[in-house]
Short mmCIF file of C-alpha atoms in Angstrom, two decimals:
data_model
loop_
_atom_site.label_atom_id
_atom_site.label_comp_id
_atom_site.label_asym_id
_atom_site.label_seq_id
_atom_site.Cartn_x
_atom_site.Cartn_y
_atom_site.Cartn_z
CA UNK A 261 10.49 -13.25 -31.16
CA UNK A 262 8.79 -10.33 -31.72
CA UNK A 263 9.99 -6.76 -31.62
CA UNK A 264 7.72 -3.64 -31.00
CA UNK A 265 9.36 -0.06 -30.26
CA UNK A 266 7.67 3.04 -29.21
CA UNK A 267 9.05 6.26 -27.53
CA UNK A 268 8.62 6.04 -23.37
CA UNK A 269 6.94 9.33 -23.00
CA UNK A 270 5.81 12.58 -24.85
CA UNK A 271 4.50 15.87 -23.55
CA UNK A 272 2.33 17.83 -25.51
CA UNK A 273 -0.03 21.13 -25.43
CA UNK A 274 -4.05 21.12 -25.03
CA UNK A 275 -4.86 22.04 -28.56
CA UNK A 276 -1.56 20.53 -30.15
CA UNK A 277 -1.22 17.66 -32.36
CA UNK A 278 1.19 14.76 -31.17
CA UNK A 279 2.28 11.97 -33.23
CA UNK A 280 3.18 8.55 -31.66
CA UNK A 281 5.56 6.23 -33.94
CA UNK A 282 5.79 2.44 -33.53
CA UNK A 283 7.89 0.56 -35.47
CA UNK A 284 7.87 -3.44 -35.46
CA UNK A 285 9.37 -6.80 -36.45
CA UNK A 286 7.75 -9.74 -36.32
CA UNK A 287 7.63 -13.25 -37.20
CA UNK A 288 4.32 -12.76 -39.42
CA UNK A 289 1.72 -9.30 -39.56
CA UNK A 290 -1.89 -9.65 -39.33
CA UNK A 291 -2.86 -6.35 -38.17
CA UNK A 292 -1.67 -3.73 -36.22
CA UNK A 293 -3.47 -2.01 -33.07
CA UNK A 294 -3.92 0.89 -30.97
CA UNK A 295 -5.34 1.18 -27.59
CA UNK A 296 -5.58 3.80 -24.83
CA UNK A 297 -4.93 3.09 -21.39
CA UNK A 298 -5.77 5.29 -18.77
CA UNK A 299 -3.72 4.71 -15.51
CA UNK A 300 -4.67 1.89 -13.70
CA UNK A 301 -7.41 0.79 -16.23
CA UNK A 302 -8.66 -1.50 -18.89
CA UNK A 303 -7.00 -0.53 -22.49
CA UNK A 304 -9.78 0.46 -24.71
CA UNK A 305 -9.98 0.19 -28.51
CA UNK A 306 -8.93 3.02 -30.59
CA UNK A 307 -7.77 1.90 -34.03
CA UNK A 308 -6.68 -1.21 -36.49
CA UNK A 309 -5.35 -1.29 -39.46
CA UNK A 310 -3.99 -4.08 -41.83
CA UNK A 311 -3.51 -2.44 -45.23
CA UNK A 312 -1.08 0.67 -46.02
CA UNK A 313 -2.61 3.95 -45.59
CA UNK A 314 -4.47 6.17 -43.08
CA UNK A 315 -7.47 5.41 -41.17
CA UNK A 316 -9.32 8.57 -39.72
CA UNK A 317 -11.36 8.40 -36.83
CA UNK A 318 -12.34 11.80 -35.39
CA UNK A 319 -9.31 13.38 -33.61
CA UNK A 320 -7.30 10.23 -33.64
CA UNK A 321 -5.59 8.90 -37.43
CA UNK A 322 -3.35 5.65 -37.39
CA UNK A 323 -1.14 5.11 -40.27
CA UNK A 324 0.39 2.13 -41.51
CA UNK A 325 3.14 1.03 -44.07
CA UNK A 326 3.72 -2.81 -43.90
CA UNK A 327 6.85 -2.30 -46.13
CA UNK A 328 8.66 -0.09 -43.68
CA UNK A 329 7.26 -2.29 -40.71
CA UNK A 330 5.97 1.08 -39.31
CA UNK A 331 2.90 3.17 -37.77
CA UNK A 332 1.74 6.10 -36.33
CA UNK A 333 -1.37 7.27 -34.11
CA UNK A 334 -1.79 10.78 -34.73
CA UNK A 335 -3.75 12.86 -31.92
CA UNK A 336 -5.47 16.10 -32.82
CA UNK A 337 -6.80 18.66 -30.76
CA UNK A 338 -5.19 17.30 -28.04
CA UNK A 339 -7.40 17.41 -24.40
CA UNK A 340 -6.67 17.13 -20.80
CA UNK A 341 -8.56 13.88 -20.94
CA UNK A 342 -6.01 12.39 -23.46
CA UNK A 343 -3.51 12.25 -20.91
CA UNK A 344 -2.58 8.28 -20.90
CA UNK A 345 -0.65 5.70 -22.16
CA UNK A 346 -1.12 4.50 -26.20
CA UNK A 347 -0.08 0.77 -26.98
CA UNK A 348 0.87 -0.62 -30.24
CA UNK A 349 0.04 -4.13 -30.51
CA UNK A 350 1.08 -6.24 -33.96
CA UNK A 351 -0.92 -9.56 -34.61
CA UNK A 352 1.63 -11.63 -36.09
CA UNK A 353 -1.03 -14.71 -36.32
CA UNK A 354 -4.39 -15.37 -35.63
CA UNK A 355 -4.48 -15.63 -32.25
CA UNK A 356 -1.81 -13.75 -30.50
CA UNK A 357 -1.34 -9.77 -30.07
CA UNK A 358 1.93 -8.71 -29.21
CA UNK A 359 2.68 -5.25 -27.35
CA UNK A 360 5.02 -2.43 -27.29
CA UNK A 361 5.63 -1.32 -23.76
CA UNK A 362 3.67 2.15 -24.47
CA UNK A 363 4.03 5.38 -24.76
CA UNK A 364 3.07 7.60 -22.09
CA UNK A 365 1.40 11.07 -23.11
CA UNK A 366 0.90 13.90 -20.94
CA UNK A 367 -1.26 16.60 -22.15
CA UNK A 368 -0.29 20.32 -20.43
CA UNK A 369 -2.64 23.33 -20.43
CA UNK B 207 -24.48 -3.67 -20.40
CA UNK B 208 -22.34 -6.40 -22.15
CA UNK B 209 -18.72 -6.34 -20.64
CA UNK B 210 -15.61 -8.34 -18.88
CA UNK B 211 -15.38 -8.32 -14.92
CA UNK B 212 -12.29 -9.01 -12.85
CA UNK B 213 -12.66 -9.27 -8.99
CA UNK B 214 -11.06 -8.36 -7.30
CA UNK B 215 -9.61 -4.94 -8.22
CA UNK B 216 -6.96 -5.26 -5.18
CA UNK B 217 -5.78 -8.54 -3.92
CA UNK B 218 -2.69 -9.09 -1.34
CA UNK B 219 -1.56 -12.77 -0.91
CA UNK B 220 1.26 -14.24 1.36
CA UNK B 221 4.19 -15.59 -0.33
CA UNK B 222 4.11 -19.19 -1.08
CA UNK B 223 -0.08 -19.22 -1.35
CA UNK B 224 -1.92 -19.95 -4.31
CA UNK B 225 -4.41 -17.31 -5.55
CA UNK B 226 -7.29 -17.31 -8.20
CA UNK B 227 -8.67 -14.15 -10.01
CA UNK B 228 -11.51 -14.16 -11.25
CA UNK B 229 -12.40 -12.76 -14.99
CA UNK B 230 -16.21 -13.36 -16.39
CA UNK B 231 -17.12 -11.81 -19.68
CA UNK B 232 -21.29 -11.76 -21.30
CA UNK B 233 -20.27 -10.81 -24.06
CA UNK B 234 -20.78 -14.23 -25.80
CA UNK B 235 -17.22 -14.21 -26.99
CA UNK B 236 -15.64 -17.65 -27.83
CA UNK B 237 -12.16 -16.40 -27.31
CA UNK B 238 -10.73 -15.21 -24.16
CA UNK B 239 -7.17 -14.21 -22.83
CA UNK B 240 -4.75 -13.83 -20.12
CA UNK B 241 -2.33 -10.80 -19.69
CA UNK B 242 0.29 -9.47 -17.32
CA UNK B 243 1.70 -5.81 -17.13
CA UNK B 244 4.55 -4.58 -15.56
CA UNK B 245 5.80 -1.31 -15.23
CA UNK B 246 7.55 -0.05 -18.54
CA UNK B 247 6.73 -3.48 -20.10
CA UNK B 248 4.13 -4.35 -22.49
CA UNK B 249 1.05 -6.62 -21.84
CA UNK B 250 2.54 -9.92 -21.62
CA UNK B 251 0.53 -13.29 -22.65
CA UNK B 252 0.17 -15.80 -20.05
CA UNK B 253 -2.60 -18.20 -21.34
CA UNK B 254 -5.56 -17.61 -23.96
CA UNK B 255 -8.66 -20.08 -25.42
CA UNK B 256 -10.21 -20.13 -28.44
CA UNK B 257 -13.05 -22.04 -27.23
CA UNK B 258 -14.53 -23.86 -23.92
CA UNK B 259 -12.66 -26.71 -22.66
CA UNK B 260 -9.45 -25.38 -24.61
CA UNK B 261 -6.82 -23.22 -23.67
CA UNK B 262 -3.22 -22.91 -25.03
CA UNK B 263 -0.06 -21.46 -23.40
CA UNK B 264 1.20 -17.69 -23.86
CA UNK B 265 4.48 -16.37 -23.75
CA UNK B 266 4.90 -16.62 -20.01
CA UNK B 267 2.65 -19.62 -18.69
CA UNK B 268 5.06 -20.68 -16.34
CA UNK B 269 3.71 -20.75 -12.38
CA UNK B 270 0.14 -20.00 -13.73
CA UNK B 271 -2.77 -22.27 -14.35
CA UNK B 272 -5.97 -21.86 -15.88
CA UNK B 273 -9.43 -23.53 -16.54
CA UNK B 274 -12.61 -22.72 -19.31
CA UNK B 275 -15.17 -25.13 -18.04
CA UNK B 276 -18.27 -21.96 -18.88
CA UNK B 277 -17.77 -19.92 -22.32
CA UNK B 278 -18.34 -16.71 -19.89
CA UNK B 279 -15.72 -17.64 -17.10
CA UNK B 280 -11.80 -18.09 -17.71
CA UNK B 281 -10.23 -18.15 -13.83
CA UNK B 282 -6.47 -17.69 -13.84
CA UNK B 283 -4.60 -19.26 -10.62
CA UNK B 284 -1.13 -18.01 -9.63
CA UNK B 285 0.62 -20.36 -7.99
CA UNK B 286 3.63 -20.44 -5.20
CA UNK B 287 6.00 -21.30 -8.48
CA UNK B 288 5.41 -17.81 -10.20
CA UNK B 289 8.48 -16.28 -8.73
CA UNK B 290 7.14 -12.48 -9.39
CA UNK B 291 3.52 -12.55 -9.09
CA UNK B 292 3.27 -9.20 -8.08
CA UNK B 293 1.58 -7.73 -10.98
CA UNK B 294 -1.56 -5.81 -12.61
CA UNK B 295 -3.42 -8.87 -14.33
CA UNK B 296 -5.90 -7.79 -17.08
CA UNK B 297 -8.56 -10.41 -19.03
CA UNK B 298 -9.54 -9.87 -22.50
CA UNK B 299 -12.17 -11.43 -24.92
CA UNK B 300 -12.21 -11.33 -28.24
CA UNK B 301 -15.60 -12.66 -30.78
CA UNK B 302 -13.19 -14.49 -32.55
CA UNK B 303 -9.35 -14.88 -33.11
CA UNK B 304 -8.83 -13.73 -36.70
CA UNK B 305 -7.21 -10.54 -37.71
CA UNK B 306 -9.77 -7.65 -37.44
CA UNK B 307 -11.11 -9.00 -34.27
CA UNK B 308 -10.26 -6.59 -31.57
CA UNK B 309 -9.73 -7.43 -28.02
CA UNK B 310 -11.85 -5.94 -25.22
CA UNK B 311 -10.30 -5.93 -21.65
CA UNK B 312 -11.61 -5.92 -18.24
CA UNK B 313 -10.83 -3.57 -15.61
CA UNK B 314 -7.80 -5.70 -14.40
CA UNK B 315 -6.74 -7.17 -10.62
CA UNK B 316 -3.71 -5.47 -8.88
CA UNK B 317 -1.62 -8.72 -7.18
CA UNK B 318 0.65 -8.21 -4.48
CA UNK B 319 2.33 -10.84 -2.90
CA UNK B 320 4.55 -9.96 0.07
#
């Protein structure tokens, strides 16, 4: 089976930085995705990593270490609209995404 | 505007009834997926289809059925055999199934069975 772990909840202050960790143990690895999901809405794509290293996209960055089975999503200059659930998903093979349970981030003023 | 539509947003049914959830996409994507989301759990794959007239079971297919007669449509039927059907159901599509293709999600249908 696939095992993907991420913290359940995190709280941070507006303007701060938050790092959401994701560790995985999967039968294969064809890439790691991060999605953002606001309550009751569809997940939206944030980032994709398949090689080790850091991918930066505006205020959001995602890091991958394949040897450690580890990724993180870094959210900088937090805004109230960043309050959402962040889903880590691994593609163990070509067709399937396996999701972690998600991390709920609450941004406080 | 290209996208995925799911209808209805909220659906209520009595136990013992089959119910069909609609999913339509106009992104011209080959692959389509159905997920179920429960509180405190990750999305779990019910069925997926890589091409018209073909579909495969995901991790939790029992009590569900699908069809893929048209490229743009992938309806999901929740049958009375599904023991815990109350959940948030998400449909997704992707341009292909190889590793870099992200999945685009519809707005979801929240099904409540009493």
